[in-house]
Amino acid sequence: MIPAAFEYARAESTEEAIALLVEHGDEAKLIAGGHSLLPLMKLRLATPAVLVDIGRVPGLSYIEERGDEIAIGALARHHDLETSAVLKEQVPLLAATAHQVGDPQVRHRGTLGGTLAHGDPASDLPAAVLALGGTLVAQGPNGRREISALEFFRGFLETALGADEVLVEVRVPKAAGAGWSFQKFNRRAQDWAIVGVAAVVNGTTGVALVNMGSTPLRATAVEEAVRSGASVVDAAAAASHGTDPPSDANASSEYRRHLATVLVRRALEEASS
Amino acid sequence: MTVGAGTFSGTPVRRVEDPDLLRGAGTFVDNLKIDGMLSLAFVRSPIAHAAIRSVDVTAAREMPGVVGVYSAADLDLPDAPALMALHPAAIRPSLAKGTVNFVGDPVVAVAAETRAAAMDAAELVEIDYEPLGVVVDMEEALDPGSPAQFESLGGNVVIGLRTGSEDPLAGADVVVRGRFENQRVAVVPMEGSAIVVDPTGTDFDLTVHLSCQMPHVARSALAKLLGMDPKRVRVIAPHVGGAFGAKHLSAEGVVASKLALELGRPVKWVETRSENLVAMAHGRGQVQYVELGLRRDGTFVGMRCRMIGDAGGYGGFGGILVLGQTKLMAQGVYHIPAIAFDVAIVTTNTTPMGAYRGAGRPEAAAFVERIVDMAADELGMDPVELRRKNFIRPDEFPLTTVMGADYDSGDYGAALDEVLRLADYDALRREQDERRRRGDRMQLGIGVSTYVEVTGGGAEFSEVEVHEDGTITVKAGTSAHGQGHATAFSQIAADQFGVPIEQIRYVQSDTALVARGRGTGGSRSVQLGGTAVLQTSKLVVERAKELVAELLETAPEDVVVTGDGRLGVAGVPSKALAWGEVARVAAERGAPLLVQHDTERAGSTYPFGAHVAVVEVDMETGRVVPIRHVAVDDCGVIVNPMLVDGQVHGGLASGISQALWEQFLYDDDGNPITSTLAEYAMPSAAELPSFVTAHTETPSPLNDLGAKGIGESATVGSTPAVQNAVVDALSHLGVRHIDMPCTPERVWRAIAAAQAGTLPDPWREPRSEMAGFPREGAAGEELERGAESVNL
Ligand SMILES: Cc1cc2nc3c(=O)[nH]c(=O)nc-3n(C[C@H](O)[C@H](O)[C@H](O)COP(=O)(O)OP(=O)(O)OC[C@H]3O[C@@H](n4cnc5c(N)ncnc54)[C@H](O)[C@@H]3O)c2cc1C
């Protein structure tokens, strides 16, 4: 419960953070809200030699309208998302999903950038960003680049971010008036989802799954079924196609497949009602 | 509130403990800082069963701040303390010797100037393990060929006994049978184990600040293990963040004490949360094969129980509880004329078992109440009616049960009537019918339990002294760790002295300040410690009355406690002396108003009650939501109803949690897979419904207060009510049993099996080894007595 020794550097700007990452290479790790990284460090499952703290970099906590998108700074906390008037109006799915993360303490510390960069398949917000078809902006020594959410999650706790890149912004299309649903199934209020489903119905249908494989997943089989006119029940039956859900103390993979079917059906029903 | 004799007891006086706790003035062990104090960290086995080939501490020793790194070979350590040894062959050393027997077994201790330094160095200790065969499952441990922890035991069976009736099911028209798992749970107090050992004081050779329930017991144990004079050892239990049966002098505490003596410096060890989940004793852990024989009309004929108790690594003493309290309470609140009770207690390569809230009684109530519900289902009777039909009646007390328990008093029907009234049972059944007819996604389950448990027993010490400033010091040998004794016991004393509660100073939990005591466990405190305070206060009042009679020239019988802090002559308000004045005169005469007194040994008391649990089950996912819980618990005469409700609320949370959420799990290799609170499903208030609590008050004839224990009752009563509710929600589908915890997946599987017509039989025969155990003899009886006396 006490992390191994590490050096600590507080970055005052994104550029400084990137410079520190370049300087320390593999040894360094960014820390934002610390609510995924610190638990791993306390259990000594992560032992970074240098922590580069971006938590106080100014100007990265915005939530603003930009054309037909909403742009969100990587340091916006879950609490900022769940209480944002703009989000509630334009992308209620994201606000509602943020409200389901952990408990109030977690939501006051954890950041949107952190939860995406961590790439945990069991986390909630990545699925919402996936279902919405969001765009992520990474900044490195050579400037900024955009990554589609669909391309971002590469493997278990692995993303498309380079070792010297900072995730600086997340953009999602405005969807005022769209149907949406976030279904989270867990045993205790503050738990991660055993299975979760994010859905948006806005002309097209976007569906993403929590904890059904090694990354946050887009439920492409469900989306295709909906596109080709399948009923909600039939589309939901495809919920676990192409997934590889884990078995753990909470649920077997068989049960997760069953839950995915039920929860996708409920999500589609709610989003289309 | 007007102050006067007799006005505090029975009222919800606010806790006098809370201002300190709320202002952060707590004295928890980890708050303690002593100059020169070292911090201790343990290197624990990552393997469930292995021979230790070699231990290399060189790198660890060279780390900055490290004072010493020790394995068993480096220290002349006594064995680990045990509240009861199960078998002379199953001995646990304080640090592992030769083999490790569970994941978490401490092998090496690191002493360093800071906690961080100790932990960093612990990472560098190299231990070479040679893995041995592992047994995790308690039924597999019955196999004589299973990998044994102690060669001289020749297997993993520590105790195997057949007891009771030879043919208990004879004459039954119907026999219902079930195999029930009473799962292993972790205790998870808010504060883990913690100890500071200080050898530098002048008044004592060793001063020990220990987060524990029984400081005097810990002192005796420590002095004995270290070969010290108990009088030279002082144990203080400061504020304790919960104990629930599991907080005693531990193996690690012995190592800390030994090192403090060796190094001549204070040593602190404070468990981390992840350590706590594997190092502190676990509780429950039984597999129960139960067969109940009945007549067609529902009358119980007899019951056959074949029980396996998991003792965990080294034969943890908690394994004995199946033969102790579980066996003692196997008859529950019913007439069951014949009972057979066969027991196997086995070692497994898991965390050693100990006592946890209820310690053997919840396991009894769970199987009795489960089999009674199965029987009601089988006979097509309402579970309430079947219970009523077989209750022990109020006019039958005192009563010695078939299991040898001396039930003191009870009115089981009254508690049941009250709980059904409060829950509006008939309306609930109507709603259940409607939901079933409509085929609702959320089905309703209604679970009933009627229970009796056993608490207290023994004697207790108290000391009461009136000072010249009119304040009164009250001491007792019990040791509160959250319960509120300072409030309750002050209420009892204030009533005798007719003074405001603020005038009482309550002292406990320090062997230097309280002459002797048995501590707190087994819900014993108010009935024994409280009675001791009552009796001692009365002795002081009597002595004062004699003195006052002399001073005011009247007869002692005419002296009364006035209720405004004085002693006066009955009917003559002007003739009275304040308590301080009486104390002053008494001191002048060389006989201060101070009495030390031990109660006589009293028999155990038997609290009881009835619970109704209401759950909703999501038929698509199997998710269970507890939506109501009504508890009527009878703990005899109540001293402080608010404190009692506090105990009930906590007890309900832990009991409901066993039914629905908690289970400590291992993989096949003995690796714990619920070793952080992210995996181990401790619930929070968010998961629990509001509780409805009420009480019937049937006095116990065994103590002056008429009180029985309440610390564990709600845990005993709630678990079976909730489990019964879950099964009840699905009973129309043919589901007859679901093991605890009733997780969404288990419930979903039961629903799916019912729909597919593939429901499993809730019964199978236990392993054949049990039939070969010897029938009870003198040795067995002695073990049982020992087991019953482990009262936690
Ligand atoms: C008790 C508890 C309960 C929780 N429950 C839930 C839950 O129910 N659902 C859920 O989804 N999550 C849950 N979480 C996780 C929580 O949401 C985390 O806060 C979040 O996942 C990570 O955000 P963070 O800012 O804290 O990231 P950090 O812990 O600071 O960092 C996480 C990782 O991301 C990297 N990183 C952080 N920011 C950036 C960036 N801008 N660019 C590049 N890399 C970056 C870090 O280097 C690190 O590897 C819970 C956490 C706790 C402690």
PDB file of C-alpha atoms in Angstrom, chain B residues 253-445:
ATOM      1  CA  GLY B 253       2.073  -9.216  17.094  1.00  0.00           C
ATOM      2  CA  VAL B 254       4.285 -11.822  18.740  1.00  0.00           C
ATOM      3  CA  VAL B 255       7.077 -11.099  16.237  1.00  0.00           C
ATOM      4  CA  ALA B 256       6.721  -7.354  16.890  1.00  0.00           C
ATOM      5  CA  SER B 257       6.942  -7.945  20.648  1.00  0.00           C
ATOM      6  CA  LYS B 258       9.952 -10.211  20.355  1.00  0.00           C
ATOM      7  CA  LEU B 259      11.774  -7.716  18.139  1.00  0.00           C
ATOM      8  CA  ALA B 260      10.981  -4.792  20.438  1.00  0.00           C
ATOM      9  CA  LEU B 261      12.582  -6.741  23.291  1.00  0.00           C
ATOM     10  CA  GLU B 262      15.597  -7.811  21.201  1.00  0.00           C
ATOM     11  CA  LEU B 263      16.231  -4.358  19.769  1.00  0.00           C
ATOM     12  CA  GLY B 264      15.262  -2.372  22.848  1.00  0.00           C
ATOM     13  CA  ARG B 265      13.223  -0.001  20.709  1.00  0.00           C
ATOM     14  CA  PRO B 266       9.501   0.580  20.224  1.00  0.00           C
ATOM     15  CA  VAL B 267       8.150  -1.322  17.228  1.00  0.00           C
ATOM     16  CA  LYS B 268       5.012  -0.573  15.230  1.00  0.00           C
ATOM     17  CA  TRP B 269       3.205  -2.893  12.858  1.00  0.00           C
ATOM     18  CA  VAL B 270       0.099  -1.721  11.056  1.00  0.00           C
ATOM     19  CA  GLU B 271      -1.479  -4.056   8.558  1.00  0.00           C
ATOM     20  CA  THR B 272      -2.251  -2.790   5.057  1.00  0.00           C
ATOM     21  CA  ARG B 273      -5.687  -3.449   3.590  1.00  0.00           C
ATOM     22  CA  SER B 274      -4.391  -6.069   1.157  1.00  0.00           C
ATOM     23  CA  GLU B 275      -2.508  -7.753   3.996  1.00  0.00           C
ATOM     24  CA  ASN B 276      -5.625  -7.703   6.123  1.00  0.00           C
ATOM     25  CA  LEU B 277      -7.618  -9.617   3.543  1.00  0.00           C
ATOM     26  CA  VAL B 278      -5.206 -12.571   3.633  1.00  0.00           C
ATOM     27  CA  ALA B 279      -3.604 -12.299   7.080  1.00  0.00           C
ATOM     28  CA  MET B 280      -6.507 -11.700   9.446  1.00  0.00           C
ATOM     29  CA  ALA B 281      -8.482 -14.825  10.233  1.00  0.00           C
ATOM     30  CA  HIS B 282     -11.441 -15.535   7.961  1.00  0.00           C
ATOM     31  CA  GLY B 283     -14.835 -16.686   9.172  1.00  0.00           C
ATOM     32  CA  ARG B 284     -17.643 -19.170   8.436  1.00  0.00           C
ATOM     33  CA  GLY B 285     -16.575 -21.808   5.910  1.00  0.00           C
ATOM     34  CA  GLN B 286     -18.750 -24.888   6.354  1.00  0.00           C
ATOM     35  CA  VAL B 287     -20.352 -27.388   4.020  1.00  0.00           C
ATOM     36  CA  GLN B 288     -23.528 -28.702   5.606  1.00  0.00           C
ATOM     37  CA  TYR B 289     -25.377 -31.891   4.654  1.00  0.00           C
ATOM     38  CA  VAL B 290     -28.740 -31.678   6.351  1.00  0.00           C
ATOM     39  CA  GLU B 291     -31.700 -34.076   6.362  1.00  0.00           C
ATOM     40  CA  LEU B 292     -34.903 -33.228   8.202  1.00  0.00           C
ATOM     41  CA  GLY B 293     -37.544 -35.858   8.869  1.00  0.00           C
ATOM     42  CA  LEU B 294     -41.173 -34.798   9.312  1.00  0.00           C
ATOM     43  CA  ARG B 295     -44.625 -36.221   9.681  1.00  0.00           C
ATOM     44  CA  ARG B 296     -47.121 -35.370   6.954  1.00  0.00           C
ATOM     45  CA  ASP B 297     -48.691 -32.767   9.247  1.00  0.00           C
ATOM     46  CA  GLY B 298     -45.366 -30.948   9.511  1.00  0.00           C
ATOM     47  CA  THR B 299     -44.241 -32.157  12.935  1.00  0.00           C
ATOM     48  CA  PHE B 300     -40.463 -32.535  13.063  1.00  0.00           C
ATOM     49  CA  VAL B 301     -39.278 -36.052  13.833  1.00  0.00           C
ATOM     50  CA  GLY B 302     -35.515 -35.782  13.656  1.00  0.00           C
ATOM     51  CA  MET B 303     -32.565 -34.327  11.826  1.00  0.00           C
ATOM     52  CA  ARG B 304     -29.303 -35.713  10.552  1.00  0.00           C
ATOM     53  CA  CYS B 305     -26.424 -33.285  10.027  1.00  0.00           C
ATOM     54  CA  ARG B 306     -23.106 -34.102   8.472  1.00  0.00           C
ATOM     55  CA  MET B 307     -20.913 -31.061   8.604  1.00  0.00           C
ATOM     56  CA  ILE B 308     -17.507 -30.125   7.301  1.00  0.00           C
ATOM     57  CA  GLY B 309     -15.689 -27.212   8.877  1.00  0.00           C
ATOM     58  CA  ASP B 310     -12.786 -25.512   7.147  1.00  0.00           C
ATOM     59  CA  ALA B 311      -9.993 -24.673   9.576  1.00  0.00           C
ATOM     60  CA  GLY B 312      -7.760 -23.184   6.874  1.00  0.00           C
ATOM     61  CA  GLY B 313      -3.985 -23.159   7.149  1.00  0.00           C
ATOM     62  CA  TYR B 314      -2.406 -24.686  10.262  1.00  0.00           C
ATOM     63  CA  GLY B 315      -5.820 -25.738  11.536  1.00  0.00           C
ATOM     64  CA  GLY B 316      -7.046 -22.251  12.461  1.00  0.00           C
ATOM     65  CA  PHE B 317      -9.140 -22.407  15.633  1.00  0.00           C
ATOM     66  CA  GLY B 318     -12.255 -21.183  13.827  1.00  0.00           C
ATOM     67  CA  GLY B 319     -12.553 -24.672  12.379  1.00  0.00           C
ATOM     68  CA  ILE B 320     -13.763 -25.885  15.772  1.00  0.00           C
ATOM     69  CA  LEU B 321     -16.848 -23.650  15.692  1.00  0.00           C
ATOM     70  CA  VAL B 322     -18.795 -26.283  13.772  1.00  0.00           C
ATOM     71  CA  LEU B 323     -18.355 -28.604  16.725  1.00  0.00           C
ATOM     72  CA  GLY B 324     -18.942 -25.799  19.219  1.00  0.00           C
ATOM     73  CA  GLN B 325     -21.623 -23.188  18.679  1.00  0.00           C
ATOM     74  CA  THR B 326     -22.969 -24.585  15.401  1.00  0.00           C
ATOM     75  CA  LYS B 327     -23.627 -27.952  16.995  1.00  0.00           C
ATOM     76  CA  LEU B 328     -24.945 -26.400  20.210  1.00  0.00           C
ATOM     77  CA  MET B 329     -27.491 -24.326  18.276  1.00  0.00           C
ATOM     78  CA  ALA B 330     -28.454 -26.991  15.704  1.00  0.00           C
ATOM     79  CA  GLN B 331     -31.917 -27.364  17.167  1.00  0.00           C
ATOM     80  CA  GLY B 332     -32.795 -23.716  16.706  1.00  0.00           C
ATOM     81  CA  VAL B 333     -36.165 -22.570  18.033  1.00  0.00           C
ATOM     82  CA  TYR B 334     -37.836 -25.918  17.425  1.00  0.00           C
ATOM     83  CA  HIS B 335     -38.628 -29.223  18.993  1.00  0.00           C
ATOM     84  CA  ILE B 336     -36.512 -31.723  17.116  1.00  0.00           C
ATOM     85  CA  PRO B 337     -36.594 -34.897  19.195  1.00  0.00           C
ATOM     86  CA  ALA B 338     -33.532 -36.619  17.714  1.00  0.00           C
ATOM     87  CA  ILE B 339     -30.463 -35.106  16.099  1.00  0.00           C
ATOM     88  CA  ALA B 340     -27.367 -36.733  14.678  1.00  0.00           C
ATOM     89  CA  PHE B 341     -24.445 -34.401  14.186  1.00  0.00           C
ATOM     90  CA  ASP B 342     -21.308 -35.693  12.488  1.00  0.00           C
ATOM     91  CA  VAL B 343     -18.367 -33.402  12.047  1.00  0.00           C
ATOM     92  CA  ALA B 344     -15.200 -33.222  10.019  1.00  0.00           C
ATOM     93  CA  ILE B 345     -12.768 -30.398  10.659  1.00  0.00           C
ATOM     94  CA  VAL B 346     -10.076 -30.120   8.029  1.00  0.00           C
ATOM     95  CA  THR B 347      -7.024 -28.066   7.211  1.00  0.00           C
ATOM     96  CA  THR B 348      -6.779 -26.427   3.797  1.00  0.00           C
ATOM     97  CA  ASN B 349      -4.087 -24.232   2.215  1.00  0.00           C
ATOM     98  CA  THR B 350      -6.032 -21.064   2.857  1.00  0.00           C
ATOM     99  CA  THR B 351      -6.050 -18.267   5.422  1.00  0.00           C
ATOM    100  CA  PRO B 352      -6.533 -19.777   8.906  1.00  0.00           C
ATOM    101  CA  MET B 353     -10.106 -19.615  10.145  1.00  0.00           C
ATOM    102  CA  GLY B 354     -11.182 -17.701  13.228  1.00  0.00           C
ATOM    103  CA  ALA B 355     -14.259 -16.146  14.717  1.00  0.00           C
ATOM    104  CA  TYR B 356     -16.408 -13.682  12.816  1.00  0.00           C
ATOM    105  CA  ARG B 357     -19.575 -11.945  14.050  1.00  0.00           C
ATOM    106  CA  GLY B 358     -21.723 -14.803  15.324  1.00  0.00           C
ATOM    107  CA  ALA B 359     -18.942 -17.396  15.237  1.00  0.00           C
ATOM    108  CA  GLY B 360     -20.779 -20.651  14.616  1.00  0.00           C
ATOM    109  CA  ARG B 361     -24.324 -19.488  15.399  1.00  0.00           C
ATOM    110  CA  PRO B 362     -25.044 -17.883  12.012  1.00  0.00           C
ATOM    111  CA  GLU B 363     -23.917 -21.144  10.421  1.00  0.00           C
ATOM    112  CA  ALA B 364     -26.434 -23.015  12.583  1.00  0.00           C
ATOM    113  CA  ALA B 365     -29.354 -20.670  11.956  1.00  0.00           C
ATOM    114  CA  ALA B 366     -28.536 -20.683   8.237  1.00  0.00           C
ATOM    115  CA  PHE B 367     -28.919 -24.442   7.793  1.00  0.00           C
ATOM    116  CA  VAL B 368     -31.821 -24.873  10.195  1.00  0.00           C
ATOM    117  CA  GLU B 369     -33.839 -22.080   8.623  1.00  0.00           C
ATOM    118  CA  ARG B 370     -32.968 -23.227   5.113  1.00  0.00           C
ATOM    119  CA  ILE B 371     -34.039 -26.835   5.673  1.00  0.00           C
ATOM    120  CA  VAL B 372     -37.254 -25.698   7.379  1.00  0.00           C
ATOM    121  CA  ASP B 373     -38.101 -23.596   4.328  1.00  0.00           C
ATOM    122  CA  MET B 374     -37.337 -26.525   2.038  1.00  0.00           C
ATOM    123  CA  ALA B 375     -39.623 -28.676   4.165  1.00  0.00           C
ATOM    124  CA  ALA B 376     -42.449 -26.117   3.947  1.00  0.00           C
ATOM    125  CA  ASP B 377     -42.029 -26.099   0.188  1.00  0.00           C
ATOM    126  CA  GLU B 378     -42.066 -29.897   0.073  1.00  0.00           C
ATOM    127  CA  LEU B 379     -45.227 -30.148   2.204  1.00  0.00           C
ATOM    128  CA  GLY B 380     -46.934 -27.208   0.493  1.00  0.00           C
ATOM    129  CA  MET B 381     -47.217 -25.400   3.822  1.00  0.00           C
ATOM    130  CA  ASP B 382     -46.638 -21.728   4.478  1.00  0.00           C
ATOM    131  CA  PRO B 383     -43.142 -21.437   5.988  1.00  0.00           C
ATOM    132  CA  VAL B 384     -44.637 -19.383   8.830  1.00  0.00           C
ATOM    133  CA  GLU B 385     -47.119 -22.095   9.769  1.00  0.00           C
ATOM    134  CA  LEU B 386     -44.512 -24.848   9.704  1.00  0.00           C
ATOM    135  CA  ARG B 387     -42.331 -22.825  12.043  1.00  0.00           C
ATOM    136  CA  ARG B 388     -45.144 -22.084  14.484  1.00  0.00           C
ATOM    137  CA  LYS B 389     -46.134 -25.733  14.573  1.00  0.00           C
ATOM    138  CA  ASN B 390     -42.706 -26.766  15.848  1.00  0.00           C
ATOM    139  CA  PHE B 391     -41.738 -23.857  18.138  1.00  0.00           C
ATOM    140  CA  ILE B 392     -40.591 -24.436  21.677  1.00  0.00           C
ATOM    141  CA  ARG B 393     -43.397 -22.792  23.683  1.00  0.00           C
ATOM    142  CA  PRO B 394     -42.865 -19.912  26.162  1.00  0.00           C
ATOM    143  CA  ASP B 395     -44.024 -22.037  29.118  1.00  0.00           C
ATOM    144  CA  GLU B 396     -41.290 -24.624  28.484  1.00  0.00           C
ATOM    145  CA  PHE B 397     -38.378 -22.428  29.616  1.00  0.00           C
ATOM    146  CA  PRO B 398     -35.871 -22.992  31.084  1.00  0.00           C
ATOM    147  CA  LEU B 399     -35.235 -25.909  28.797  1.00  0.00           C
ATOM    148  CA  THR B 400     -32.285 -28.146  28.036  1.00  0.00           C
ATOM    149  CA  THR B 401     -32.212 -28.953  24.345  1.00  0.00           C
ATOM    150  CA  VAL B 402     -31.312 -32.202  22.655  1.00  0.00           C
ATOM    151  CA  MET B 403     -27.983 -30.531  21.880  1.00  0.00           C
ATOM    152  CA  GLY B 404     -27.397 -29.785  25.574  1.00  0.00           C
ATOM    153  CA  ALA B 405     -28.021 -26.046  25.437  1.00  0.00           C
ATOM    154  CA  ASP B 406     -29.751 -24.544  28.486  1.00  0.00           C
ATOM    155  CA  TYR B 407     -32.165 -22.081  26.892  1.00  0.00           C
ATOM    156  CA  ASP B 408     -32.948 -19.482  29.567  1.00  0.00           C
ATOM    157  CA  SER B 409     -36.093 -17.785  28.310  1.00  0.00           C
ATOM    158  CA  GLY B 410     -37.936 -17.065  25.112  1.00  0.00           C
ATOM    159  CA  ASP B 411     -41.163 -16.334  23.334  1.00  0.00           C
ATOM    160  CA  TYR B 412     -40.524 -17.185  19.717  1.00  0.00           C
ATOM    161  CA  GLY B 413     -44.142 -16.819  18.648  1.00  0.00           C
ATOM    162  CA  ALA B 414     -44.329 -13.247  19.969  1.00  0.00           C
ATOM    163  CA  ALA B 415     -41.318 -12.163  17.919  1.00  0.00           C
ATOM    164  CA  LEU B 416     -42.744 -13.867  14.839  1.00  0.00           C
ATOM    165  CA  ASP B 417     -46.173 -12.260  15.307  1.00  0.00           C
ATOM    166  CA  GLU B 418     -44.581  -8.868  15.626  1.00  0.00           C
ATOM    167  CA  VAL B 419     -42.357  -9.172  12.573  1.00  0.00           C
ATOM    168  CA  LEU B 420     -45.252 -10.401  10.418  1.00  0.00           C
ATOM    169  CA  ARG B 421     -47.375  -7.497  11.588  1.00  0.00           C
ATOM    170  CA  LEU B 422     -44.654  -4.930  10.872  1.00  0.00           C
ATOM    171  CA  ALA B 423     -43.888  -6.428   7.480  1.00  0.00           C
ATOM    172  CA  ASP B 424     -47.578  -6.858   6.595  1.00  0.00           C
ATOM    173  CA  TYR B 425     -46.795 -10.390   5.536  1.00  0.00           C
ATOM    174  CA  ASP B 426     -50.190 -11.147   4.008  1.00  0.00           C
ATOM    175  CA  ALA B 427     -50.048  -8.068   1.808  1.00  0.00           C
ATOM    176  CA  LEU B 428     -46.565  -9.076   0.669  1.00  0.00           C
ATOM    177  CA  ARG B 429     -47.815 -12.534  -0.296  1.00  0.00           C
ATOM    178  CA  ARG B 430     -50.669 -10.942  -2.245  1.00  0.00           C
ATOM    179  CA  GLU B 431     -48.261  -8.719  -4.116  1.00  0.00           C
ATOM    180  CA  GLN B 432     -46.060 -11.707  -4.850  1.00  0.00           C
ATOM    181  CA  ASP B 433     -49.062 -13.553  -6.309  1.00  0.00           C
ATOM    182  CA  GLU B 434     -49.935 -10.617  -8.505  1.00  0.00           C
ATOM    183  CA  ARG B 435     -46.435 -10.276  -9.854  1.00  0.00           C
ATOM    184  CA  ARG B 436     -46.324 -13.970 -10.594  1.00  0.00           C
ATOM    185  CA  ARG B 437     -49.657 -13.833 -12.378  1.00  0.00           C
ATOM    186  CA  ARG B 438     -48.540 -10.896 -14.472  1.00  0.00           C
ATOM    187  CA  GLY B 439     -45.179 -12.525 -15.183  1.00  0.00           C
ATOM    188  CA  ASP B 440     -43.353  -9.368 -14.093  1.00  0.00           C
ATOM    189  CA  ARG B 441     -39.690  -9.021 -14.884  1.00  0.00           C
ATOM    190  CA  MET B 442     -39.084  -8.138 -11.210  1.00  0.00           C
ATOM    191  CA  GLN B 443     -40.387 -10.970  -9.056  1.00  0.00           C
ATOM    192  CA  LEU B 444     -40.861 -10.645  -5.316  1.00  0.00           C
ATOM    193  CA  GLY B 445     -39.276 -12.925  -2.748  1.00  0.00           C
TER     194      GLY B 445
END
